[in-house]
mmCIF file of C-alpha atoms in Angstrom:
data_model
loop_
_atom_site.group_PDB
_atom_site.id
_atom_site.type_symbol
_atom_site.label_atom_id
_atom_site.label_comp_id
_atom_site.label_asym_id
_atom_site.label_seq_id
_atom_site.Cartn_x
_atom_site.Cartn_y
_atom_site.Cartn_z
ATOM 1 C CA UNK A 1 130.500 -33.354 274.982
ATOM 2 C CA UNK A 2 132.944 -30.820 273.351
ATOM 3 C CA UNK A 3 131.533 -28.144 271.299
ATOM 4 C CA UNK A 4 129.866 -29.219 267.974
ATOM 5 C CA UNK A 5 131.676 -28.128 264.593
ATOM 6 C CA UNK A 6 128.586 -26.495 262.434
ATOM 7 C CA UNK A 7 130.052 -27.283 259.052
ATOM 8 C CA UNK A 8 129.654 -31.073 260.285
ATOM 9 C CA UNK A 9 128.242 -31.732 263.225
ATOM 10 C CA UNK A 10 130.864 -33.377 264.750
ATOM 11 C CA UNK A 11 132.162 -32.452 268.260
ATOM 12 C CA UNK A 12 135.700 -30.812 267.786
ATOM 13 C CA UNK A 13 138.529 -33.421 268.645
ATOM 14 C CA UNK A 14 136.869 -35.971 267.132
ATOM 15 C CA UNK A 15 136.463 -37.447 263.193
ATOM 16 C CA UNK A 16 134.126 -39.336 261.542
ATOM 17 C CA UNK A 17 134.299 -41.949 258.640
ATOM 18 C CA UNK A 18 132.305 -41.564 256.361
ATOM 19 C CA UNK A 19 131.991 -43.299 252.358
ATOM 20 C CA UNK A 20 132.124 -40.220 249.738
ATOM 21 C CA UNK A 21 131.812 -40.075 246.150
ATOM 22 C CA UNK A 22 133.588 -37.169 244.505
ATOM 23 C CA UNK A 23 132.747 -35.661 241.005
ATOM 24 C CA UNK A 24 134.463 -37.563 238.904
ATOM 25 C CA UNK A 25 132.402 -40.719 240.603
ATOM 26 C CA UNK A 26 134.913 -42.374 242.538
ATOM 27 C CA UNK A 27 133.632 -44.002 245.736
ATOM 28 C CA UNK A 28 136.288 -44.056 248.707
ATOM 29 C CA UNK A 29 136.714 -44.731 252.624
ATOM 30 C CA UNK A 30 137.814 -41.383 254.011
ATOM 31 C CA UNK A 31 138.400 -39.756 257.646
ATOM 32 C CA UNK A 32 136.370 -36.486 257.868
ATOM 33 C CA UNK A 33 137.696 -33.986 260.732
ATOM 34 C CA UNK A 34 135.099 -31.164 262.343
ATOM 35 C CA UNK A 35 135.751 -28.221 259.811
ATOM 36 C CA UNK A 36 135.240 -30.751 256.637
ATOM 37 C CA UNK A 37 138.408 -31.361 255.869
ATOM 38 C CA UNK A 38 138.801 -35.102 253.892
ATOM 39 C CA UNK A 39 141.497 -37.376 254.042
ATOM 40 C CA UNK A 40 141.551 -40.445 251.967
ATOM 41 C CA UNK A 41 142.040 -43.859 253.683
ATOM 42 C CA UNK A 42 141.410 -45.690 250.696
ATOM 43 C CA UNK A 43 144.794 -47.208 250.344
ATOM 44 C CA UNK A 44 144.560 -48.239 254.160
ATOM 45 C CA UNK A 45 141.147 -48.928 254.500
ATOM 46 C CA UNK A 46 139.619 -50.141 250.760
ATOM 47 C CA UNK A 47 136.554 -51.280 252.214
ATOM 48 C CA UNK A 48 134.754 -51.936 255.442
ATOM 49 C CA UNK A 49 136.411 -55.332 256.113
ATOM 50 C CA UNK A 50 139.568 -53.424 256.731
ATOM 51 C CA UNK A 51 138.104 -50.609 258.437
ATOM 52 C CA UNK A 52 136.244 -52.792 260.809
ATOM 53 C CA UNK A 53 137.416 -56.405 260.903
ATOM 54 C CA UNK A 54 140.399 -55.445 263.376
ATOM 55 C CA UNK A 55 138.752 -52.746 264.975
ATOM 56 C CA UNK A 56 141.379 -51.671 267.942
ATOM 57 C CA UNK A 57 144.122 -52.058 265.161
ATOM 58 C CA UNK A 58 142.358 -49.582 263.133
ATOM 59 C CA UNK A 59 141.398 -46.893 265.891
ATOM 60 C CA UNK A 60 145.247 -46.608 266.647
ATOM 61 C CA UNK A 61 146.411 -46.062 262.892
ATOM 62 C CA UNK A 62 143.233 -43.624 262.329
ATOM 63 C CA UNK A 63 144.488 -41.532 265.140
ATOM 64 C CA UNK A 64 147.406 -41.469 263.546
ATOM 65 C CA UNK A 65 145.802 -40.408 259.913
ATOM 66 C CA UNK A 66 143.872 -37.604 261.843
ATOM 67 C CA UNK A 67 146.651 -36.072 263.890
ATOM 68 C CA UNK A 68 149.072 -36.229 261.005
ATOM 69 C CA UNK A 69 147.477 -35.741 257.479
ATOM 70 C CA UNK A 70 146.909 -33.445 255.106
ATOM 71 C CA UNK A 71 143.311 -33.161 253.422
ATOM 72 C CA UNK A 72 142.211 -33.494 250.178
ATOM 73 C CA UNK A 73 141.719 -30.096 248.455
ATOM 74 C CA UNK A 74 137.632 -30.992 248.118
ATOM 75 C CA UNK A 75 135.916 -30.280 251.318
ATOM 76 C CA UNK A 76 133.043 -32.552 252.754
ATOM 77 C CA UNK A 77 130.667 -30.035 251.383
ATOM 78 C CA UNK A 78 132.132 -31.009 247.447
ATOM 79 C CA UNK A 79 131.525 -34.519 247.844
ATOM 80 C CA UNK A 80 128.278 -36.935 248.176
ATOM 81 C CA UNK A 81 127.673 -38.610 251.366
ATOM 82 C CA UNK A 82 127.168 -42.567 250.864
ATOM 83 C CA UNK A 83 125.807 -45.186 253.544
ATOM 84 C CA UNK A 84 128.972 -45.447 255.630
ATOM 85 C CA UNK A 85 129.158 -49.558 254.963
ATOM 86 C CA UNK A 86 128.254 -50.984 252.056
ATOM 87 C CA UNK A 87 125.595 -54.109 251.577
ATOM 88 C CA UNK A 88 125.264 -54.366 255.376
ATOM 89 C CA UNK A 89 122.925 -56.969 257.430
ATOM 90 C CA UNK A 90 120.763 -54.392 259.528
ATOM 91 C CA UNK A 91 119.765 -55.477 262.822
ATOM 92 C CA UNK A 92 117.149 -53.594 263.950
ATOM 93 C CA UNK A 93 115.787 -53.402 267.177
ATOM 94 C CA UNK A 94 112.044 -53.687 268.428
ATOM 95 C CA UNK A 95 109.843 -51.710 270.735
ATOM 96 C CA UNK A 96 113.247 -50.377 272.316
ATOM 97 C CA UNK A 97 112.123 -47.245 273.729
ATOM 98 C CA UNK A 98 109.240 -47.473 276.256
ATOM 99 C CA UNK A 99 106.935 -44.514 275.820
ATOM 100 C CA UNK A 100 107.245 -44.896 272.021
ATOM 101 C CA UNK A 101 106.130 -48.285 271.980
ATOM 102 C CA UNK A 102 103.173 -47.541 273.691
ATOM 103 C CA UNK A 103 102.646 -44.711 271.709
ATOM 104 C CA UNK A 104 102.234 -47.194 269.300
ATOM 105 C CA UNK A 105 100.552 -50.118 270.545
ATOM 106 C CA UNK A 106 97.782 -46.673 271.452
ATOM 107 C CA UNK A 107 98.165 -45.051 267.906
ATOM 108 C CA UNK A 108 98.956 -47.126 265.522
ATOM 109 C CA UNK A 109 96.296 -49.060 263.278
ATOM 110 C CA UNK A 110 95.460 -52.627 262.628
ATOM 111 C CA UNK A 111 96.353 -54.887 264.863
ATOM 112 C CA UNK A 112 97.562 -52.849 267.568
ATOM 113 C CA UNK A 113 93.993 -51.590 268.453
ATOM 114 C CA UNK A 114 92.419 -55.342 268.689
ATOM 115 C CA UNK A 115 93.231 -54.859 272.711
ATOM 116 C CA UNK A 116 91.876 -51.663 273.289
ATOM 117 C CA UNK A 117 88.523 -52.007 274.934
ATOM 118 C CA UNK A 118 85.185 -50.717 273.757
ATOM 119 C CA UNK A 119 85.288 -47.222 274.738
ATOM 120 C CA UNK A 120 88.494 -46.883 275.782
ATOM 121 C CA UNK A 121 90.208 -43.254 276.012
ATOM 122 C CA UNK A 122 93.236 -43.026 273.889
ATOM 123 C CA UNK A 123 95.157 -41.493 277.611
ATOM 124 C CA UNK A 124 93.264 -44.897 279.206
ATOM 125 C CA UNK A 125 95.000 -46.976 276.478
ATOM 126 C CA UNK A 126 98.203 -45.700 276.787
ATOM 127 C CA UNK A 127 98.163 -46.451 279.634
ATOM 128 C CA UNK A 128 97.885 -50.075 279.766
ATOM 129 C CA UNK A 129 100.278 -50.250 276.868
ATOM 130 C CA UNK A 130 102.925 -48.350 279.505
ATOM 131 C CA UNK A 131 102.196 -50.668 282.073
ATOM 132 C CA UNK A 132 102.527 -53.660 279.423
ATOM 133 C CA UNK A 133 105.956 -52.400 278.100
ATOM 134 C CA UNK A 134 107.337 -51.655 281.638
ATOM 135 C CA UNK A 135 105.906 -55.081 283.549
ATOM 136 C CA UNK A 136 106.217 -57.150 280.570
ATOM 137 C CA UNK A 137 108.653 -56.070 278.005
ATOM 138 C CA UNK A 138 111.838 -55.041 279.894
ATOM 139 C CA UNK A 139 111.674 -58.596 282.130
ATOM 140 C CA UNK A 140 111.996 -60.233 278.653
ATOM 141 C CA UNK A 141 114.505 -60.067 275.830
ATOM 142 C CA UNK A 142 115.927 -58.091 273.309
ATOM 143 C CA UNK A 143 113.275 -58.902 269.763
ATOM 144 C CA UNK A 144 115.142 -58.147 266.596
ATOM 145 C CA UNK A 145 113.855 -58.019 262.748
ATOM 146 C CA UNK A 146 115.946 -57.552 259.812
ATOM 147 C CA UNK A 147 116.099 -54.954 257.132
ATOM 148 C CA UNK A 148 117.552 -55.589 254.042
ATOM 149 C CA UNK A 149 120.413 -53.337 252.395
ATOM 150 C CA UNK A 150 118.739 -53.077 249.481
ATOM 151 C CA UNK A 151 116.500 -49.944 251.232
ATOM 152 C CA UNK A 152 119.644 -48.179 252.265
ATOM 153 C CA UNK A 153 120.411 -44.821 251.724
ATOM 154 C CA UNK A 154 122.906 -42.109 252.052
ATOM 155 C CA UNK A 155 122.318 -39.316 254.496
ATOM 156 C CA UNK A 156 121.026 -36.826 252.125
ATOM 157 C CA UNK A 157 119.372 -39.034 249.422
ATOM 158 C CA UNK A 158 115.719 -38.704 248.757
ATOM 159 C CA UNK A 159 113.167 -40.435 250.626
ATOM 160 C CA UNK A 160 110.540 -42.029 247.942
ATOM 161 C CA UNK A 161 106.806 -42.666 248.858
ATOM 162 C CA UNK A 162 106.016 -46.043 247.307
ATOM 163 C CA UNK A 163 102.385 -46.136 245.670
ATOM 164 C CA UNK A 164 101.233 -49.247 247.777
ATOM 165 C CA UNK A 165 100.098 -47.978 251.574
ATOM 166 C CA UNK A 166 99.434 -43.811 252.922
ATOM 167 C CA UNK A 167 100.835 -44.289 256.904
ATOM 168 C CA UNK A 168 104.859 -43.450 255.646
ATOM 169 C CA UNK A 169 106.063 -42.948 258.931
ATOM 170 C CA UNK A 170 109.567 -41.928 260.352
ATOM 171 C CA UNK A 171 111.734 -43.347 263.746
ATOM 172 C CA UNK A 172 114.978 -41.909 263.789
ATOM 173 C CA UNK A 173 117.532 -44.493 265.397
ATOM 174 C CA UNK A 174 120.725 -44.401 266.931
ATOM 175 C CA UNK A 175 122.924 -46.900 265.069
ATOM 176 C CA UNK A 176 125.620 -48.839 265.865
ATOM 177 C CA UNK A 177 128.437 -49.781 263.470
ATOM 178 C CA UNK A 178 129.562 -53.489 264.593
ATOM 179 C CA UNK A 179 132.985 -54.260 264.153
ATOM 180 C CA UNK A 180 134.495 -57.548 263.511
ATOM 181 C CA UNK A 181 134.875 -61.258 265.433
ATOM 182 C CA UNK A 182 131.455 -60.680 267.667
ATOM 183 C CA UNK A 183 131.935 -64.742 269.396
ATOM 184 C CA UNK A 184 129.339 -66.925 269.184
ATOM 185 C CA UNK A 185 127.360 -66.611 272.388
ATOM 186 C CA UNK A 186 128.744 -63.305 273.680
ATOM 187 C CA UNK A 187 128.199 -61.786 277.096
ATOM 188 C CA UNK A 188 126.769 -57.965 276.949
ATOM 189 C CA UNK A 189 130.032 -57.562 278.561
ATOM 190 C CA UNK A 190 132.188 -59.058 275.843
ATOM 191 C CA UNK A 191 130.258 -57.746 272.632
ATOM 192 C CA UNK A 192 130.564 -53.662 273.924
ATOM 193 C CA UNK A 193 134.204 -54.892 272.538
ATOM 194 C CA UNK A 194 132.530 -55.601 269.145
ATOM 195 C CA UNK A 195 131.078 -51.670 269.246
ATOM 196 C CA UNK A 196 133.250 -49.810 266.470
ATOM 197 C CA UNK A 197 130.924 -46.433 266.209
ATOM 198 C CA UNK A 198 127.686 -44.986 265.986
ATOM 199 C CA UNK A 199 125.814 -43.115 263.236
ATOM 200 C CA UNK A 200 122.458 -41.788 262.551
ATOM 201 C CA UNK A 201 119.718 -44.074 260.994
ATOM 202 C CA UNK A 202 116.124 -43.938 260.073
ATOM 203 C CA UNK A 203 114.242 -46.735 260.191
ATOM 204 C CA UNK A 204 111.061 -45.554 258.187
ATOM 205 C CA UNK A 205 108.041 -47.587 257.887
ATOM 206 C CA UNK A 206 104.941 -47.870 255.881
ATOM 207 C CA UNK A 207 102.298 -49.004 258.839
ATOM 208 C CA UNK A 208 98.945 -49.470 256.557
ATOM 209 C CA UNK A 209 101.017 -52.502 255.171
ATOM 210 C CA UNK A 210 101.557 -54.071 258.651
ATOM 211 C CA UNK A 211 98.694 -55.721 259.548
ATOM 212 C CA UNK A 212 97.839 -58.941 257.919
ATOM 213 C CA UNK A 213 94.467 -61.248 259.427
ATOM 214 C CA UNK A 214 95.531 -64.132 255.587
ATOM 215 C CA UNK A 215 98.342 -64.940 257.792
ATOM 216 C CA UNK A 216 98.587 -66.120 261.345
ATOM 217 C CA UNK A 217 100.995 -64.007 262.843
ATOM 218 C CA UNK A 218 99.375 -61.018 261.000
ATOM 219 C CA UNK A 219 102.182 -58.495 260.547
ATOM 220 C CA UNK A 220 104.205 -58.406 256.993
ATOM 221 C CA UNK A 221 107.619 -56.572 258.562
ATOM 222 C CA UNK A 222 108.144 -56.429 254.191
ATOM 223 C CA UNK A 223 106.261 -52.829 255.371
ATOM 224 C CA UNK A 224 109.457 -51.406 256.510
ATOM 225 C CA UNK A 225 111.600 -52.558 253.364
ATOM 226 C CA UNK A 226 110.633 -50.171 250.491
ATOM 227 C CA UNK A 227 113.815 -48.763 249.081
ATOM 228 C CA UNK A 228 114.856 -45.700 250.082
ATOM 229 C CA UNK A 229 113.778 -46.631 253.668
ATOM 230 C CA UNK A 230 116.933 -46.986 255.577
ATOM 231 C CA UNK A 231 118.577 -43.571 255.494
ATOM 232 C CA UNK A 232 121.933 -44.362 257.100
ATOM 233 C CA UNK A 233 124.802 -41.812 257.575
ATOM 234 C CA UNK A 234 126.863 -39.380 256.984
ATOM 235 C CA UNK A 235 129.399 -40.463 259.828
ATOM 236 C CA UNK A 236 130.633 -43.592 261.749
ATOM 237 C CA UNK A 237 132.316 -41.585 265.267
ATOM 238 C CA UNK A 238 134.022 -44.133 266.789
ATOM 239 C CA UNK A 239 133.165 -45.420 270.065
ATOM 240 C CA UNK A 240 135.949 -43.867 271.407
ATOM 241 C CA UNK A 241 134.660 -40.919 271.124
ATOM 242 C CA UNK A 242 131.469 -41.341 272.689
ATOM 243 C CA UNK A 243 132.283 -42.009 276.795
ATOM 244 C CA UNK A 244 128.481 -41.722 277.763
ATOM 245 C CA UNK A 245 125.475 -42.243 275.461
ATOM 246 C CA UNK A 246 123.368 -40.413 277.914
ATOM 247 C CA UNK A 247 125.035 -36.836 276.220
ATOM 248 C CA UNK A 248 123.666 -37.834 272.959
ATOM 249 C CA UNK A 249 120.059 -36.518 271.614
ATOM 250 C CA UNK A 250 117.984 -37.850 269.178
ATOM 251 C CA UNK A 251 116.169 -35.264 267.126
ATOM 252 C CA UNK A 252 113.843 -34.937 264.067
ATOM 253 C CA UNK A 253 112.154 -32.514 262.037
ATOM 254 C CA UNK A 254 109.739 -32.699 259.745
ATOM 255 C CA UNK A 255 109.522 -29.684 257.020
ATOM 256 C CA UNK A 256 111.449 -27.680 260.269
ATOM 257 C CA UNK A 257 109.198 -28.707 263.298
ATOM 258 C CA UNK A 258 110.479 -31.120 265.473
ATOM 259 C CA UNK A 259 108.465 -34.211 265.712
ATOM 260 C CA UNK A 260 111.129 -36.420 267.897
ATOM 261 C CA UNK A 261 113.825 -34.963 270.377
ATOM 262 C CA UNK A 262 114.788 -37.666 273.370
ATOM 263 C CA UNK A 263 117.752 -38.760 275.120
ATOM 264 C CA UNK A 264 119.380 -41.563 272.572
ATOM 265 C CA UNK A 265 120.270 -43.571 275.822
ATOM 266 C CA UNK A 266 116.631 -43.951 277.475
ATOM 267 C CA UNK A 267 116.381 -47.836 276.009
ATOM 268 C CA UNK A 268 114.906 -50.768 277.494
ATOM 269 C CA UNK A 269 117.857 -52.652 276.402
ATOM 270 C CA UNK A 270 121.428 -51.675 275.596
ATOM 271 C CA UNK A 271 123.169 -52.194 272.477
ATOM 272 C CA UNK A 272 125.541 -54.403 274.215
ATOM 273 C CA UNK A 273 122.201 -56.512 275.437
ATOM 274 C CA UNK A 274 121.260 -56.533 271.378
ATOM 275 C CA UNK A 275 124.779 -57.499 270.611
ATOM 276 C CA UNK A 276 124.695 -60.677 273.144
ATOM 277 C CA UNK A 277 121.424 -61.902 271.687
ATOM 278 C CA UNK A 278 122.802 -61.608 268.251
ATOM 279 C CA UNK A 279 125.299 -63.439 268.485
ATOM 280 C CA UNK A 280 122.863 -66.464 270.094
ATOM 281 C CA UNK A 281 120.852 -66.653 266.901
ATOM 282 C CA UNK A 282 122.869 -65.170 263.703
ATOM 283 C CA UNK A 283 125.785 -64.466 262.117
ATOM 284 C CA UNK A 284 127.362 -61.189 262.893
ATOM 285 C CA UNK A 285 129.947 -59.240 260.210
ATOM 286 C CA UNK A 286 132.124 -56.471 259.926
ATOM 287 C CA UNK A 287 130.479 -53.635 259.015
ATOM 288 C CA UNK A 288 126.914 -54.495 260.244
ATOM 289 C CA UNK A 289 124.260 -51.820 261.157
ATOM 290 C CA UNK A 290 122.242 -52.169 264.492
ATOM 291 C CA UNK A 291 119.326 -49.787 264.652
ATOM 292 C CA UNK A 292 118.743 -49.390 268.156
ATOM 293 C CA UNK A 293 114.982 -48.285 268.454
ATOM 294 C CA UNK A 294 113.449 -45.417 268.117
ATOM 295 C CA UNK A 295 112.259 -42.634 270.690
ATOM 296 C CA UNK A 296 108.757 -41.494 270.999
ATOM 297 C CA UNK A 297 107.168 -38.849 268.643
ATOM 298 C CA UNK A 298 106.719 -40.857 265.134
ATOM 299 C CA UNK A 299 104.116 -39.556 262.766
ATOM 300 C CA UNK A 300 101.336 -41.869 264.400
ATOM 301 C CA UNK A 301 101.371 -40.103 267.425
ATOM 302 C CA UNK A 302 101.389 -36.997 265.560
ATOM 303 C CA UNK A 303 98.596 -37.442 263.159
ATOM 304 C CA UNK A 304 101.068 -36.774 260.621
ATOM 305 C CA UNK A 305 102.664 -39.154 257.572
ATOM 306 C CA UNK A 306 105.170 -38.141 255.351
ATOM 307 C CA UNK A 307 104.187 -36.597 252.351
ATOM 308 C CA UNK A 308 105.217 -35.878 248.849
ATOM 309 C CA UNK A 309 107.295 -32.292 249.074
ATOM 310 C CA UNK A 310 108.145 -32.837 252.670
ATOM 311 C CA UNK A 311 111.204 -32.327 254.287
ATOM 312 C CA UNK A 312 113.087 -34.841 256.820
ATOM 313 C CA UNK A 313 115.740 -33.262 258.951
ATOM 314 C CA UNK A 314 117.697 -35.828 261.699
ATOM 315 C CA UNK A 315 120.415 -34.751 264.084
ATOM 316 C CA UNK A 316 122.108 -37.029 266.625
ATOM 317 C CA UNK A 317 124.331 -34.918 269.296
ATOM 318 C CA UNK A 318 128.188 -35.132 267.720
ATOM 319 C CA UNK A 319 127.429 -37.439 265.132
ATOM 320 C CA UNK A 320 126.290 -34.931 262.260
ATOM 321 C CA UNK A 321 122.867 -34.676 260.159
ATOM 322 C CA UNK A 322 120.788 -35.672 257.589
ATOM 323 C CA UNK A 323 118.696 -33.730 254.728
ATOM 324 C CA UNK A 324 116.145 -35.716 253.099
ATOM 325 C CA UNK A 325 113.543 -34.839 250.561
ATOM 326 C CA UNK A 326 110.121 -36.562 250.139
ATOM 327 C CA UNK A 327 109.108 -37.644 246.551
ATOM 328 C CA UNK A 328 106.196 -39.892 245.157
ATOM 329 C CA UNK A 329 107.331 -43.059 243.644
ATOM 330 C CA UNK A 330 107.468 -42.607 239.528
ATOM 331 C CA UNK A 331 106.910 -46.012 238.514
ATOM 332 C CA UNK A 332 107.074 -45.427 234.710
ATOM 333 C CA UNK A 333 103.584 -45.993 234.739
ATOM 334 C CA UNK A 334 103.370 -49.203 236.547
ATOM 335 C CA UNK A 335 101.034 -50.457 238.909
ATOM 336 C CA UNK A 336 101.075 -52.663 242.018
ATOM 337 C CA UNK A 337 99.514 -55.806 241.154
ATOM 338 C CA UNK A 338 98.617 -56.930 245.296
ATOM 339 C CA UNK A 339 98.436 -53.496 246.715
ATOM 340 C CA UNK A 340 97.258 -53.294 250.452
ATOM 341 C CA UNK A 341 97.132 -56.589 252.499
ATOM 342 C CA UNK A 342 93.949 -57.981 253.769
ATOM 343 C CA UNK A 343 92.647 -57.130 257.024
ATOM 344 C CA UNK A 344 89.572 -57.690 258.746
ATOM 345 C CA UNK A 345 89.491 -56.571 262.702
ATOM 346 C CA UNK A 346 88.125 -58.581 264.712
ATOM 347 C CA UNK A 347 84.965 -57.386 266.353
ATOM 348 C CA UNK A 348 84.467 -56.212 269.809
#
């Protein structure tokens, strides 16, 4: 990849889009080049149907914008960085990146330690989980949840701690922007058409709220919902722009040490793969998020859950960063009226 611009992390020859708000509080479309210069697409582009529903159509005429307009007097650095679509269905993938999901089928509580046997090492554990992911996982299909919009974020928007559950945990995602007219039963090789970008996304969970034993599938997925949970941003790069996904390198810090740094491309199955199966069960929209999985390194692994006064640092090779500070929940002196979900393990 070319060399990365430091003002924005993009790789120079490229742009980003990117949603801003400025100070007087206007929210606009706008083509960011590396440097932070802003150009408003607003009058082309007022919103993401436009941007993304004709996606080839667009690329062209944003070339266009980028090799021919002048910026906006306001710099990237003047403006706030908003979720780069708005009210978006986010796909998200499962258990996408093999030694992370057997870090946590090992690590994680509740359910995931009803298999390990008595006396089992944690290395000894992992290991089985490895083997399970490899033999079993990869020979089936793609496994998608949904998160709802409603816990979306900008890219340097606080993270809040909600007062029900302690495990706040982090997996920093690739994320694909999907653009518009996905068919209904595509091929993988049809929907990489149906690709428009890729941003950064984290796809933050609480995991003491996972395990249910009231229910009979005993997991709530609610867990990974609270708001502020799906930190999304601050560029789309368009997929033209991004010839192999093997150059690109997920990273993230937590108050400046690195807790994940991985290869973004080292997935069980390809977005393309998630885009086919999709399209099989759901209806797919302009503008859509895809979180593709995350890498290994998330705070169960590490012993470590995020934290009120933390800090949450996220790079993605060429795509930019995010910022994020950690706050506790003030709930105006409410309290939850639930809490934690029941849960008794089974005994061994």
């Amino acid at each position: 990849m070319s060399e990365i611009d430091s003002v924005t992390g993009l790789a120079e020859g490229t742009f980003g889009l990117a949603r801003l708000r400025n100070g007087d509080g206007r929210s606009f479309n706008a083509l960011v080049r590396p440097g932070g210069d802003v150009v408003d697409i607003s009058g082309q582009f007022p919103d993401q149907d436009a941007l993304y529903g004709d996606w080839p159509r667009s690329f062209d005429e944003l070339e266009l914008v980028s090799a021919r307009a002048g910026a906006l007097g306001a710099p990237i650095t003047e403006h706030h960085v908003l979720p780069p679509t708005v009210r978006p269905q986010i796909f998200c993938a499962g258990s996408n990146y093999r030694q992370h999901a057997a870090e946590m089928y090992t690590f994680n509580e509740g359910n995931y330690q009803e298999s390990r046997r008595a006396g089992e090492s944690d290395e000894d554990f992992y290991q089985r989980n490895l083997a399970f992911v490899t033999e079993k996982r990869a020979k089936g299909m793609p496994f998608i949840w949904m998160a709802t919009h409603g816990s979306q974020v900008g890219p340097v928007d606080d993270i809040v701690l909600p007062l029900v559950g302690a495990n706040h945990d982090w997996e920093a995602e690739l994320t694909v922007v999907i653009a518009g007219g996905l068919p209904r039963y595509a091929t993988p090789e049809e929907a990489g058409d149906y690709i428009a970008g890729y941003t950064i996304g984290n796809d933050m969970h609480t995991g003491d709220l996972y395990s249910r034993t009231d229910i009979k599938w005993n997991a709530d997925w609610i867990a990974k919902q609270s708001p502020t949970f799906k930190q999304v941003g601050p560029f789309v790069v368009p997929k033209q722009f991004i010839e192999d996904r093997g150059g690109l390198v997920i990273q993230l810090d937590v108050n400046g040490q690195t807790k994940q740094d991985w290869p973004a491309n080292d997935m069980i199955f390809s977005p393309e793969e998630y885009l086919a199966y999709a399209s099989e069960r759901l209806p797919v929209l302009a503008g859509d998020l895809l979180m593709m999985g995350s890498p290994p390194g998330n705070g169960a692994f590490h012993g470590h859950f995020l934290q009120d006064g933390d800090t949450v640092d996220i790079r993605i090779t060429g795509l930019g960063s995010q910022h994020h500070r950690v706050v506790a929940e003030d709930a105006d002196g409410r309290a939850p009226f639930f809490g934690l979900p029941p849960y008794e393990p089974t005994a061994s």
